[in-house]
Amino acid sequence: MSLTILIRVYNRIDDLLANLKIIRELWKKFNNAFVIVAFNGKDDGYELPEKVFKYADKVIQFENNSGHLKGNSQLILESYNYIPEDTEFLILLEADTWLLDDSLISKYSTIMAVKDIAWCSSEWRNLTYSLGIDFAILNFKLIRGFYRDLFNFDKNPEEWVADFLIQKGLRFSYVKELMPVHIPKILSSFFRLKDRRLHIFLKGKMITHHIECLKNGIEDKFAIANCIINSQFFYTSFKKNCFILKIFYFFLPYLLMVTPQSSWFKRKKHIFLRYI
C-alpha cells in the first residue's frame, strides 16, 4: 500500500519535529511512508531546522500566508503537485496532531479500500455534517479528480469537506476512536476546555493540544504522550500521573455518550450543500 503523509505547519515547529520523530520511530507499518511538510510561516519570521529536512522526504516552503483558514487550504492545495503518482492513501496531519502509532491508518485504510470509501476522520461537530481535517485518511484515487475543489475553502473547512463529499456522492466514514471531539455544553462548566474541545483520545492514541494552552508547554505534551504509549519516548523532566490520566480518558467517552445534548433533539444541518 502506497501512503503519503502531508503535514501542514505555520509556527508550531516544536510540534512538527515531535510529529516527524513519532512517524519515523513509533509507526510500525508506515514509518517509511513518503512525508511532505508544507510550511507557510517563513514570511512571518519562522524557520525550519535542518532536522525537518532530514525526517521529511519533501519540504515545501511558501513565501506568503493567506491567513489562518485560507492558509490551511493553501498548504493542502499547493502540495498537490508533490504527491507521488502512485499514492493510494493520503494522510492529512496538522503539525500539532500527534498520532502515536499507525494502527488507525492500517485499520481504516483496509476498510476504505474494500468499501470504496473516499474519506475517514472524526465527526468534528454533531449538529452539522462535518469532518475533521486535523487528521484524515483519504482514498487518493477516489478524490484525485476533485482535489482542488474539495480543499478550496475559506471558512468552516470541516463542514465544507463533508458537504462537498455528499454532493459528489463520495462515501465517508467516521473514526470512532477519535470521537467525540467536543463536549456537550451542559458539561462545559465542569471541563474548562478551550472551545469545548477534547485533546486526548486514548483509544486512538492521539493528542492534539496547542502547547501554549499547557502550563509547561511542550514538556507537558511530551509527558502525556509518554503516558499513552507506556514509554519514555520523549525526554522530559515533567511527570504525569499516568494511572489517573488513563482512567479518566478511558471512562470520559462513555460519560459523554450518555450526557444529554442538543444533537439528540435537533436535525443535523448542511452548511454549504446549496453552494457547491
PDB file of N, CA, C and O in Angstrom, residues 59-95:
ATOM      1  N   VAL A  59      10.016  19.044   1.482  1.00  0.00           N
ATOM      2  CA  VAL A  59       9.625  20.218   2.265  1.00  0.00           C
ATOM      3  C   VAL A  59       9.262  21.334   1.292  1.00  0.00           C
ATOM      4  O   VAL A  59      10.074  21.708   0.436  1.00  0.00           O
ATOM      5  N   ILE A  60       8.033  21.848   1.430  1.00  0.00           N
ATOM      6  CA  ILE A  60       7.555  22.934   0.571  1.00  0.00           C
ATOM      7  C   ILE A  60       7.428  24.187   1.432  1.00  0.00           C
ATOM      8  O   ILE A  60       6.692  24.180   2.423  1.00  0.00           O
ATOM      9  N   GLN A  61       8.132  25.238   1.065  1.00  0.00           N
ATOM     10  CA  GLN A  61       8.103  26.478   1.835  1.00  0.00           C
ATOM     11  C   GLN A  61       7.451  27.575   1.004  1.00  0.00           C
ATOM     12  O   GLN A  61       7.921  27.887  -0.094  1.00  0.00           O
ATOM     13  N   PHE A  62       6.389  28.154   1.547  1.00  0.00           N
ATOM     14  CA  PHE A  62       5.665  29.212   0.857  1.00  0.00           C
ATOM     15  C   PHE A  62       6.096  30.558   1.418  1.00  0.00           C
ATOM     16  O   PHE A  62       6.229  30.725   2.631  1.00  0.00           O
ATOM     17  N   GLU A  63       6.284  31.505   0.552  1.00  0.00           N
ATOM     18  CA  GLU A  63       6.759  32.821   0.970  1.00  0.00           C
ATOM     19  C   GLU A  63       5.672  33.647   1.645  1.00  0.00           C
ATOM     20  O   GLU A  63       5.946  34.511   2.455  1.00  0.00           O
ATOM     21  N   ASN A  64       4.408  33.398   1.280  1.00  0.00           N
ATOM     22  CA  ASN A  64       3.329  34.185   1.890  1.00  0.00           C
ATOM     23  C   ASN A  64       2.314  33.268   2.548  1.00  0.00           C
ATOM     24  O   ASN A  64       2.285  32.063   2.314  1.00  0.00           O
ATOM     25  N   ASN A  65       1.499  33.872   3.385  1.00  0.00           N
ATOM     26  CA  ASN A  65       0.488  33.132   4.138  1.00  0.00           C
ATOM     27  C   ASN A  65      -0.857  33.777   3.882  1.00  0.00           C
ATOM     28  O   ASN A  65      -1.030  34.981   4.090  1.00  0.00           O
ATOM     29  N   SER A  66      -1.821  32.981   3.449  1.00  0.00           N
ATOM     30  CA  SER A  66      -3.138  33.515   3.087  1.00  0.00           C
ATOM     31  C   SER A  66      -4.081  33.668   4.276  1.00  0.00           C
ATOM     32  O   SER A  66      -5.267  33.910   4.091  1.00  0.00           O
ATOM     33  N   GLY A  67      -3.556  33.538   5.493  1.00  0.00           N
ATOM     34  CA  GLY A  67      -4.404  33.650   6.675  1.00  0.00           C
ATOM     35  C   GLY A  67      -4.705  32.280   7.257  1.00  0.00           C
ATOM     36  O   GLY A  67      -4.395  31.247   6.662  1.00  0.00           O
ATOM     37  N   HIS A  68      -5.332  32.258   8.424  1.00  0.00           N
ATOM     38  CA  HIS A  68      -5.485  31.019   9.195  1.00  0.00           C
ATOM     39  C   HIS A  68      -6.160  29.904   8.402  1.00  0.00           C
ATOM     40  O   HIS A  68      -5.549  28.881   8.091  1.00  0.00           O
ATOM     41  N   LEU A  69      -7.430  30.087   8.032  1.00  0.00           N
ATOM     42  CA  LEU A  69      -8.152  29.021   7.348  1.00  0.00           C
ATOM     43  C   LEU A  69      -7.778  28.936   5.870  1.00  0.00           C
ATOM     44  O   LEU A  69      -7.570  27.852   5.326  1.00  0.00           O
ATOM     45  N   LYS A  70      -7.696  30.079   5.211  1.00  0.00           N
ATOM     46  CA  LYS A  70      -7.301  30.065   3.798  1.00  0.00           C
ATOM     47  C   LYS A  70      -5.862  29.594   3.661  1.00  0.00           C
ATOM     48  O   LYS A  70      -5.494  28.949   2.670  1.00  0.00           O
ATOM     49  N   GLY A  71      -5.038  29.887   4.674  1.00  0.00           N
ATOM     50  CA  GLY A  71      -3.664  29.407   4.660  1.00  0.00           C
ATOM     51  C   GLY A  71      -3.595  27.893   4.752  1.00  0.00           C
ATOM     52  O   GLY A  71      -2.751  27.249   4.122  1.00  0.00           O
ATOM     53  N   ASN A  72      -4.488  27.317   5.537  1.00  0.00           N
ATOM     54  CA  ASN A  72      -4.577  25.856   5.635  1.00  0.00           C
ATOM     55  C   ASN A  72      -4.959  25.267   4.283  1.00  0.00           C
ATOM     56  O   ASN A  72      -4.378  24.291   3.818  1.00  0.00           O
ATOM     57  N   SER A  73      -5.948  25.888   3.651  1.00  0.00           N
ATOM     58  CA  SER A  73      -6.352  25.474   2.309  1.00  0.00           C
ATOM     59  C   SER A  73      -5.187  25.592   1.342  1.00  0.00           C
ATOM     60  O   SER A  73      -4.932  24.693   0.522  1.00  0.00           O
ATOM     61  N   GLN A  74      -4.464  26.705   1.430  1.00  0.00           N
ATOM     62  CA  GLN A  74      -3.320  26.953   0.555  1.00  0.00           C
ATOM     63  C   GLN A  74      -2.285  25.834   0.666  1.00  0.00           C
ATOM     64  O   GLN A  74      -1.776  25.334  -0.348  1.00  0.00           O
ATOM     65  N   LEU A  75      -1.975  25.426   1.883  1.00  0.00           N
ATOM     66  CA  LEU A  75      -0.961  24.395   2.096  1.00  0.00           C
ATOM     67  C   LEU A  75      -1.362  23.071   1.450  1.00  0.00           C
ATOM     68  O   LEU A  75      -0.535  22.381   0.848  1.00  0.00           O
ATOM     69  N   ILE A  76      -2.634  22.725   1.587  1.00  0.00           N
ATOM     70  CA  ILE A  76      -3.104  21.462   1.008  1.00  0.00           C
ATOM     71  C   ILE A  76      -3.148  21.547  -0.515  1.00  0.00           C
ATOM     72  O   ILE A  76      -2.677  20.643  -1.224  1.00  0.00           O
ATOM     73  N   LEU A  77      -3.696  22.643  -1.026  1.00  0.00           N
ATOM     74  CA  LEU A  77      -3.834  22.793  -2.475  1.00  0.00           C
ATOM     75  C   LEU A  77      -2.478  22.817  -3.178  1.00  0.00           C
ATOM     76  O   LEU A  77      -2.273  22.134  -4.192  1.00  0.00           O
ATOM     77  N   GLU A  78      -1.556  23.600  -2.652  1.00  0.00           N
ATOM     78  CA  GLU A  78      -0.274  23.774  -3.322  1.00  0.00           C
ATOM     79  C   GLU A  78       0.628  22.546  -3.190  1.00  0.00           C
ATOM     80  O   GLU A  78       1.648  22.439  -3.884  1.00  0.00           O
ATOM     81  N   SER A  79       0.261  21.625  -2.316  1.00  0.00           N
ATOM     82  CA  SER A  79       1.049  20.398  -2.151  1.00  0.00           C
ATOM     83  C   SER A  79       0.681  19.327  -3.173  1.00  0.00           C
ATOM     84  O   SER A  79       1.392  18.324  -3.309  1.00  0.00           O
ATOM     85  N   TYR A  80      -0.409  19.543  -3.899  1.00  0.00           N
ATOM     86  CA  TYR A  80      -0.930  18.509  -4.796  1.00  0.00           C
ATOM     87  C   TYR A  80       0.121  18.014  -5.792  1.00  0.00           C
ATOM     88  O   TYR A  80       0.266  16.804  -6.010  1.00  0.00           O
ATOM     89  N   ASN A  81       0.860  18.923  -6.368  1.00  0.00           N
ATOM     90  CA  ASN A  81       1.827  18.546  -7.402  1.00  0.00           C
ATOM     91  C   ASN A  81       3.020  17.765  -6.867  1.00  0.00           C
ATOM     92  O   ASN A  81       3.817  17.234  -7.648  1.00  0.00           O
ATOM     93  N   TYR A  82       3.152  17.687  -5.545  1.00  0.00           N
ATOM     94  CA  TYR A  82       4.277  16.977  -4.946  1.00  0.00           C
ATOM     95  C   TYR A  82       3.879  15.597  -4.410  1.00  0.00           C
ATOM     96  O   TYR A  82       4.726  14.868  -3.901  1.00  0.00           O
ATOM     97  N   ILE A  83       2.594  15.270  -4.509  1.00  0.00           N
ATOM     98  CA  ILE A  83       2.130  13.960  -4.058  1.00  0.00           C
ATOM     99  C   ILE A  83       2.498  12.921  -5.119  1.00  0.00           C
ATOM    100  O   ILE A  83       2.141  13.070  -6.286  1.00  0.00           O
ATOM    101  N   PRO A  84       3.228  11.876  -4.749  1.00  0.00           N
ATOM    102  CA  PRO A  84       3.651  10.877  -5.738  1.00  0.00           C
ATOM    103  C   PRO A  84       2.468  10.271  -6.497  1.00  0.00           C
ATOM    104  O   PRO A  84       1.394  10.070  -5.931  1.00  0.00           O
ATOM    105  N   GLU A  85       2.684  10.000  -7.765  1.00  0.00           N
ATOM    106  CA  GLU A  85       1.632   9.490  -8.642  1.00  0.00           C
ATOM    107  C   GLU A  85       1.043   8.178  -8.155  1.00  0.00           C
ATOM    108  O   GLU A  85      -0.137   7.900  -8.354  1.00  0.00           O
ATOM    109  N   ASP A  86       1.861   7.335  -7.528  1.00  0.00           N
ATOM    110  CA  ASP A  86       1.384   6.013  -7.118  1.00  0.00           C
ATOM    111  C   ASP A  86       0.711   6.012  -5.745  1.00  0.00           C
ATOM    112  O   ASP A  86       0.400   4.952  -5.198  1.00  0.00           O
ATOM    113  N   THR A  87       0.468   7.196  -5.163  1.00  0.00           N
ATOM    114  CA  THR A  87      -0.156   7.281  -3.841  1.00  0.00           C
ATOM    115  C   THR A  87      -1.559   6.671  -3.853  1.00  0.00           C
ATOM    116  O   THR A  87      -2.400   7.047  -4.665  1.00  0.00           O
ATOM    117  N   GLU A  88      -1.792   5.737  -2.950  1.00  0.00           N
ATOM    118  CA  GLU A  88      -3.123   5.139  -2.798  1.00  0.00           C
ATOM    119  C   GLU A  88      -3.910   5.834  -1.695  1.00  0.00           C
ATOM    120  O   GLU A  88      -5.105   6.084  -1.843  1.00  0.00           O
ATOM    121  N   PHE A  89      -3.224   6.147  -0.598  1.00  0.00           N
ATOM    122  CA  PHE A  89      -3.870   6.829   0.525  1.00  0.00           C
ATOM    123  C   PHE A  89      -3.037   8.028   0.941  1.00  0.00           C
ATOM    124  O   PHE A  89      -1.808   7.944   1.046  1.00  0.00           O
ATOM    125  N   LEU A  90      -3.730   9.131   1.161  1.00  0.00           N
ATOM    126  CA  LEU A  90      -3.104  10.376   1.607  1.00  0.00           C
ATOM    127  C   LEU A  90      -3.555  10.653   3.034  1.00  0.00           C
ATOM    128  O   LEU A  90      -4.757  10.644   3.325  1.00  0.00           O
ATOM    129  N   ILE A  91      -2.596  10.903   3.912  1.00  0.00           N
ATOM    130  CA  ILE A  91      -2.890  11.228   5.307  1.00  0.00           C
ATOM    131  C   ILE A  91      -2.685  12.724   5.516  1.00  0.00           C
ATOM    132  O   ILE A  91      -1.606  13.256   5.242  1.00  0.00           O
ATOM    133  N   LEU A  92      -3.736  13.407   5.951  1.00  0.00           N
ATOM    134  CA  LEU A  92      -3.618  14.813   6.333  1.00  0.00           C
ATOM    135  C   LEU A  92      -3.322  14.904   7.821  1.00  0.00           C
ATOM    136  O   LEU A  92      -3.998  14.262   8.631  1.00  0.00           O
ATOM    137  N   LEU A  93      -2.335  15.712   8.178  1.00  0.00           N
ATOM    138  CA  LEU A  93      -1.976  15.909   9.582  1.00  0.00           C
ATOM    139  C   LEU A  93      -1.636  17.364   9.836  1.00  0.00           C
ATOM    140  O   LEU A  93      -0.912  17.985   9.051  1.00  0.00           O
ATOM    141  N   GLU A  94      -2.163  17.907  10.912  1.00  0.00           N
ATOM    142  CA  GLU A  94      -1.662  19.179  11.418  1.00  0.00           C
ATOM    143  C   GLU A  94      -0.397  18.885  12.218  1.00  0.00           C
ATOM    144  O   GLU A  94      -0.248  17.799  12.795  1.00  0.00           O
ATOM    145  N   ALA A  95       0.519  19.830  12.272  1.00  0.00           N
ATOM    146  CA  ALA A  95       1.782  19.615  12.971  1.00  0.00           C
ATOM    147  C   ALA A  95       1.572  19.263  14.441  1.00  0.00           C
ATOM    148  O   ALA A  95       2.341  18.488  15.016  1.00  0.00           O
TER     149      ALA A  95
END
